[in-house]
Coordinates of C-alpha atoms and ligand atoms in Angstrom, one line a residue:
M1 CA 20.2 -8.8 -19.5
S2 CA 21.5 -5.3 -19.2
F3 CA 21.7 -2.4 -21.8
E4 CA 22.5 1.3 -21.9
P5 CA 19.9 4.1 -21.5
A6 CA 19.0 5.9 -24.6
V7 CA 19.6 9.2 -22.5
A8 CA 21.2 9.3 -19.0
T9 CA 18.8 11.7 -17.9
P10 CA 15.7 12.1 -19.7
A11 CA 15.2 15.6 -21.1
W12 CA 12.1 17.9 -21.5
S13 CA 11.5 18.5 -25.4
P14 CA 8.5 19.2 -27.6
E15 CA 8.0 15.6 -28.5
V16 CA 7.7 14.6 -24.6
A17 CA 5.3 17.2 -24.2
Q18 CA 3.1 15.8 -26.8
R19 CA 3.4 12.4 -25.9
T20 CA 2.4 12.8 -22.3
A21 CA -0.3 15.7 -23.0
P22 CA -3.1 13.2 -22.4
L23 CA -1.8 12.5 -18.9
R24 CA -0.9 16.0 -18.3
E25 CA -4.7 16.7 -18.9
R26 CA -5.8 14.1 -16.5
L27 CA -3.6 15.0 -13.8
Q28 CA -4.0 18.9 -14.0
R29 CA -5.8 19.1 -10.7
V30 CA -3.4 17.4 -8.5
V31 CA 0.0 18.1 -10.3
P32 CA 0.9 21.8 -10.5
A33 CA 1.7 22.9 -14.0
I34 CA 5.2 24.0 -13.0
E35 CA 6.1 20.3 -12.0
W36 CA 5.1 18.8 -15.3
P37 CA 8.4 19.6 -17.4
V38 CA 10.2 17.7 -14.3
H39 CA 7.8 14.6 -14.4
A40 CA 7.1 14.3 -18.2
P41 CA 10.6 13.3 -19.2
W42 CA 10.6 10.4 -16.6
L43 CA 7.1 9.0 -17.1
D44 CA 8.0 9.1 -21.0
A45 CA 11.4 7.1 -20.4
I46 CA 9.9 5.0 -17.8
H47 CA 7.1 3.7 -20.2
E48 CA 9.8 2.9 -22.8
L49 CA 11.8 0.8 -20.3
K50 CA 8.7 -1.1 -19.1
R51 CA 8.0 -2.1 -22.8
R52 CA 11.7 -3.1 -23.1
R53 CA 11.9 -4.9 -19.9
N54 CA 8.4 -6.6 -20.2
A55 CA 8.0 -5.0 -16.8
V56 CA 4.6 -4.5 -14.8
V57 CA 4.6 -1.7 -12.3
L58 CA 2.3 -2.1 -9.3
A59 CA 1.5 1.0 -7.0
H60 CA -0.3 1.0 -3.8
N61 CA -3.0 3.8 -3.1
Y62 CA -0.4 5.8 -1.2
Q63 CA 2.1 6.7 -4.1
T64 CA 2.0 10.1 -5.5
P65 CA -0.4 10.9 -8.5
E66 CA 2.3 11.1 -11.1
I67 CA 3.3 7.4 -10.1
Y68 CA -0.3 6.1 -9.4
H69 CA -1.5 7.6 -12.5
G70 CA 1.5 8.1 -14.8
V71 CA 3.3 4.9 -14.7
A72 CA 1.3 2.2 -12.9
D73 CA -0.3 -1.0 -14.5
V74 CA -2.0 -2.2 -11.2
V75 CA -3.1 0.1 -8.4
G76 CA -4.7 -0.9 -5.2
D77 CA -4.7 -1.5 -1.6
S78 CA -2.3 -4.5 -0.1
L79 CA -4.9 -7.3 -0.8
H80 CA -5.4 -6.2 -4.4
L81 CA -1.8 -6.2 -5.0
A82 CA -0.9 -9.4 -3.6
R83 CA -3.9 -10.9 -5.8
E84 CA -2.6 -9.2 -9.1
A85 CA 1.2 -10.1 -8.2
A86 CA 0.1 -13.7 -8.4
R87 CA -1.7 -13.2 -11.5
V88 CA 0.6 -10.9 -13.6
E89 CA 2.2 -11.9 -16.6
A90 CA 5.6 -10.2 -17.0
D91 CA 9.5 -10.8 -16.5
V92 CA 9.8 -7.9 -14.2
L93 CA 7.5 -6.7 -11.3
V94 CA 8.4 -3.3 -10.0
M95 CA 6.6 -2.6 -6.5
C96 CA 5.9 0.8 -6.1
G97 CA 5.2 0.6 -2.3
V98 CA 7.0 -0.6 0.8
H99 CA 9.0 -3.5 1.3
F100 CA 6.9 -5.8 2.7
M101 CA 4.6 -5.4 -0.3
A102 CA 7.6 -6.3 -2.5
E103 CA 8.5 -9.5 -0.3
T104 CA 4.8 -10.7 -0.6
A105 CA 5.0 -10.3 -4.7
K106 CA 8.3 -12.0 -4.7
L107 CA 6.8 -14.9 -2.4
L108 CA 4.0 -15.2 -4.9
N109 CA 6.2 -15.1 -7.8
P110 CA 9.5 -16.8 -7.1
D111 CA 10.7 -16.9 -10.9
K112 CA 10.2 -13.4 -11.7
T113 CA 12.5 -10.5 -10.8
V114 CA 10.6 -8.4 -8.3
L115 CA 12.3 -4.7 -7.8
I116 CA 11.6 -2.0 -5.5
P117 CA 12.9 1.3 -6.4
D118 CA 14.1 2.3 -2.6
L119 CA 15.3 -0.6 -0.7
E120 CA 14.9 1.6 2.4
A121 CA 11.0 1.9 2.2
G122 CA 10.1 0.1 5.2
C123 CA 7.1 0.3 7.7
S124 CA 7.1 1.3 11.1
L125 CA 4.5 -1.4 11.6
A126 CA 6.4 -4.2 10.1
D127 CA 9.3 -3.1 12.2
S128 CA 7.6 -3.6 15.4
I129 CA 7.8 -7.2 15.8
N130 CA 10.4 -10.2 14.7
A131 CA 10.0 -13.9 14.5
A132 CA 11.5 -14.1 18.2
D133 CA 8.5 -12.2 19.4
V134 CA 6.0 -14.6 17.4
A135 CA 8.0 -17.5 19.0
L136 CA 7.3 -15.8 22.7
L137 CA 3.8 -15.3 21.9
R138 CA 3.2 -18.9 21.0
E139 CA 4.9 -20.1 24.2
R140 CA 2.7 -17.7 26.2
W141 CA -0.5 -18.9 24.1
P142 CA 0.2 -22.5 23.2
G143 CA -2.0 -23.8 20.4
V144 CA -3.6 -20.4 19.4
P145 CA -3.2 -19.5 15.9
V146 CA -1.4 -16.7 14.7
V147 CA -2.9 -14.3 12.1
T148 CA -0.6 -11.5 10.6
Y149 CA -1.3 -8.7 9.0
V150 CA 0.6 -8.5 5.7
N151 CA 2.2 -5.2 7.1
S152 CA 5.2 -7.7 8.4
S153 CA 8.5 -9.2 7.3
A154 CA 8.7 -12.5 5.6
E155 CA 10.3 -13.6 8.7
V156 CA 7.3 -12.9 10.6
K157 CA 4.9 -14.2 8.3
A158 CA 6.8 -17.3 8.2
A159 CA 6.4 -18.0 11.8
S160 CA 2.4 -17.4 11.2
D161 CA -0.5 -19.4 10.5
V162 CA -2.0 -17.0 8.1
C163 CA -1.8 -13.6 6.8
C164 CA -4.7 -11.2 6.3
T165 CA -4.9 -7.5 5.3
S166 CA -7.2 -4.7 6.4
A167 CA -9.7 -5.8 3.8
N168 CA -10.2 -9.1 4.9
A169 CA -9.2 -9.3 8.4
V170 CA -12.3 -10.5 10.2
E171 CA -13.0 -13.0 7.4
V172 CA -9.7 -14.4 7.9
V173 CA -10.0 -14.7 11.7
E174 CA -13.5 -16.2 11.4
S175 CA -12.1 -18.9 8.8
L176 CA -10.2 -20.5 11.2
G177 CA -13.2 -21.7 13.2
V178 CA -11.3 -21.2 16.8
P179 CA -12.2 -19.4 19.6
R180 CA -9.4 -17.0 20.0
V181 CA -6.4 -15.9 17.8
I182 CA -3.1 -13.9 18.4
F183 CA -3.4 -10.9 16.0
L184 CA -0.2 -9.1 15.0
P185 CA 1.4 -6.7 14.4
D186 CA -1.2 -3.7 14.6
E187 CA -3.0 -3.5 17.8
Y188 CA -5.8 -0.9 16.3
L189 CA -6.8 -3.0 13.6
G190 CA -6.6 -6.1 15.9
R191 CA -9.0 -4.2 18.3
H192 CA -11.5 -3.2 15.1
V193 CA -11.3 -6.8 14.5
A194 CA -12.1 -7.7 17.8
S195 CA -15.2 -5.2 17.6
R196 CA -16.9 -7.2 14.7
T197 CA -16.4 -11.0 15.8
Q198 CA -17.2 -13.2 18.7
V199 CA -13.6 -14.6 18.2
E200 CA -11.2 -13.2 21.2
V201 CA -8.6 -11.3 20.0
I202 CA -5.0 -11.4 21.5
L203 CA -3.1 -8.3 20.6
W204 CA 0.4 -7.0 19.9
Q205 CA 0.9 -3.5 20.4
G206 CA 2.5 -2.4 17.0
H207 CA 1.2 0.9 15.4
C208 CA 1.6 2.5 12.2
E209 CA 3.5 6.1 12.6
V210 CA 1.1 7.6 10.0
H211 CA -2.3 6.6 11.1
E212 CA -1.7 6.9 14.7
R213 CA -1.3 10.6 14.5
F214 CA -4.9 11.2 13.6
S215 CA -7.2 12.1 16.7
A216 CA -10.9 12.3 17.2
A217 CA -10.4 15.7 18.5
D218 CA -9.1 16.9 15.3
L219 CA -11.7 15.2 13.1
R220 CA -14.6 17.1 15.2
G221 CA -12.6 20.2 14.6
L222 CA -12.6 19.4 10.9
R223 CA -16.2 18.6 11.2
A224 CA -17.0 22.0 12.8
S225 CA -15.2 24.0 10.4
H226 CA -16.6 22.0 7.2
P227 CA -20.3 21.2 7.7
G228 CA -21.7 18.2 6.2
L229 CA -18.2 16.5 6.3
H230 CA -18.2 12.9 5.7
V231 CA -15.4 10.9 7.9
V232 CA -13.8 7.8 6.4
A233 CA -10.9 6.2 8.4
H234 CA -8.5 3.1 8.1
P235 CA -8.6 0.7 10.7
E236 CA -4.9 1.4 11.5
C237 CA -6.3 4.5 13.3
P238 CA -6.7 4.7 17.0
P239 CA -10.1 3.2 18.2
D240 CA -11.6 6.9 19.3
V241 CA -10.8 8.2 15.6
L242 CA -12.7 4.8 14.2
A243 CA -15.8 5.8 16.5
E244 CA -15.9 9.3 14.9
A245 CA -15.9 8.0 11.5
D246 CA -18.6 7.4 9.3
F247 CA -17.1 4.5 7.6
V248 CA -14.0 2.2 8.3
G249 CA -12.1 0.2 5.4
S250 CA -9.2 -0.7 3.7
T251 CA -7.7 1.9 1.3
A252 CA -9.5 0.2 -1.5
G253 CA -12.8 -0.1 0.7
M254 CA -12.5 3.7 1.2
V255 CA -12.0 4.6 -2.2
D256 CA -15.1 2.3 -3.2
H257 CA -17.1 3.9 -0.4
V258 CA -16.5 7.3 -1.6
R259 CA -17.3 6.4 -5.3
R260 CA -20.7 4.7 -4.1
A261 CA -21.7 7.4 -1.4
A262 CA -20.4 10.4 -3.5
P263 CA -20.2 12.8 -0.5
A264 CA -19.9 16.7 -1.1
R265 CA -17.2 17.0 1.3
V266 CA -15.1 14.0 2.9
V267 CA -11.7 13.5 4.9
L268 CA -9.7 10.4 4.2
G269 CA -8.4 9.4 7.5
T270 CA -5.0 7.7 6.1
E271 CA -2.0 8.6 4.2
C272 CA -2.1 11.9 2.3
S273 CA -1.8 11.1 -1.3
M274 CA -4.5 8.9 -1.6
A275 CA -7.0 12.0 -1.6
D276 CA -5.0 13.1 -4.5
N277 CA -5.5 10.0 -6.4
V278 CA -9.3 9.4 -5.8
A279 CA -9.7 13.2 -6.6
V280 CA -8.6 12.9 -10.1
E281 CA -11.8 10.6 -11.0
L282 CA -14.1 12.4 -8.7
P283 CA -13.9 16.1 -9.3
Q284 CA -17.2 16.9 -7.9
V285 CA -16.2 15.9 -4.3
E286 CA -14.3 18.2 -2.0
F287 CA -11.6 16.4 -0.2
V288 CA -10.8 18.3 2.8
R289 CA -6.8 17.2 3.4
P290 CA -5.0 16.9 6.8
C291 CA -1.7 15.7 5.3
N292 CA 0.0 12.8 7.0
L293 CA 2.7 11.5 4.7
C294 CA 4.1 8.0 5.0
P295 CA 8.1 8.8 4.7
H296 CA 8.7 5.2 3.5
M297 CA 6.0 5.4 0.6
K298 CA 7.3 8.5 -0.3
R299 CA 11.0 7.3 -0.9
I300 CA 9.4 6.0 -4.2
T301 CA 10.1 8.5 -6.9
L302 CA 10.1 8.6 -10.8
P303 CA 13.8 8.8 -11.1
K304 CA 14.1 5.6 -8.8
I305 CA 11.6 3.8 -11.0
H306 CA 13.5 4.6 -14.0
D307 CA 16.9 3.4 -12.4
A308 CA 15.2 0.1 -10.9
L309 CA 14.1 -0.5 -14.6
L310 CA 17.3 0.4 -16.1
H311 CA 19.6 -1.4 -13.9
L312 CA 17.2 -3.9 -12.5
R313 CA 17.5 -3.0 -8.9
H314 CA 17.0 -3.3 -6.2
E315 CA 16.1 -7.1 -6.5
V316 CA 13.9 -8.4 -3.6
R317 CA 14.7 -11.9 -2.5
V318 CA 13.4 -13.9 0.4
P319 CA 15.7 -16.1 2.2
A320 CA 15.4 -19.6 1.3
P321 CA 14.2 -21.1 4.5
L322 CA 11.6 -18.5 4.6
V323 CA 10.0 -19.2 1.5
A324 CA 7.9 -21.9 1.7
P325 CA 6.2 -21.0 5.2
A326 CA 5.9 -17.4 4.4
R327 CA 4.2 -18.3 0.9
R328 CA 1.7 -20.9 2.8
A329 CA 0.6 -18.1 5.2
V330 CA -0.1 -15.6 2.5
Q331 CA -1.5 -18.2 0.0
R332 CA -3.9 -19.4 3.0
M333 CA -5.1 -15.8 3.2
L334 CA -5.7 -15.6 -0.7
A335 CA -7.8 -18.8 -0.5
V336 CA -10.2 -17.2 2.0
G337 CA -13.3 -16.1 0.4
R338 CA -12.6 -17.6 -2.7
Ligands
13P1 P1 -4.2 -1.3 2.9 O1 -4.0 -2.7 3.0 O2 -5.8 -0.9 3.4 O3 -4.0 -0.7 1.4 O4 -3.1 -0.8 3.8 C1 -1.8 -0.8 3.8 C2 -0.9 0.1 4.5 O5 0.2 0.1 4.5 C3 -1.8 1.3 5.2 O6 -1.1 1.9 5.9
SF4_2 FE1 3.3 1.2 7.0 FE2 1.8 3.1 8.0 FE3 3.4 3.5 5.9 FE4 1.4 1.8 5.8 S1 1.3 4.1 6.1 S2 3.6 1.6 4.9 S3 1.5 0.9 7.7 S4 4.0 3.2 8.1

């Protein structure tokens, strides 16, 4: 089905201002007032298109606040988005995240239209390995199961035994009941898993371009300049950063931890937008912000979400031969801990 837009480029008006006023109030601490007349017409138009398309918007924790709080129906870490993608009732899913997240949503929803607002939203970690590399690893370590972080392409998932996310990696590795596993593609997450299990972990040297920029020296500098600073880090950070952290967890784990611990001052060793998103609900916490942006996540914008819903683009499809084996690896992960 295709239909013409009510307006080509939505415009600011008193009606738009009124309809978006509650959201404006909620976001006032993280979205500058001067930006609101730019965002609000898109927010208003996207809500209308979501209704007309029977669409659901899923947004990763790294999306900007106007997306995360403004248009998303489901927000969270990779594990939560994968689980919700399997449950969601809608004709169209719009993944505001990166390509592997949209592929995972498509694997779990073969009959739904899954859109990503920008096809170029990739991931340095996912790009660090392909199916031929996995075949070579299997040759080198015959019979050793391959555990693959969801930050990977469908072809790599299809070549794997089971997927995991940063939230369930130790659980997944231990669920296999084997003495050793091949873990890919993130070396630092793999090292973190190895530090928490008796299972031997054979590593691949993929890294996230955002998290590898954090350093323990920077964190120590921040602790010195911000007394009482609580340090929380994502397991994609290098080992010396994780050793410096007071808590290590997935993006959702980090948010839950900050909610529970309610530190006066905290630094989140992860992508920069997450602090803005959490700050909206925790005004009493001071977020110290070294700003490492993920250039791939930042490709997703309100005008592109609007275009995705209007023109039903860009549809994400998984090549037919990959669907069954890649879905099996994801579903095997989702069954762990049920
Ligand atoms: P989470 O699974 O913790 O949300 O991480 C995804 C990601 O891309 C981290 O860089
Ligand atoms: Fe990939 Fe890193 Fe961006 Fe996450 S933050 S999507 S791992 S490049």
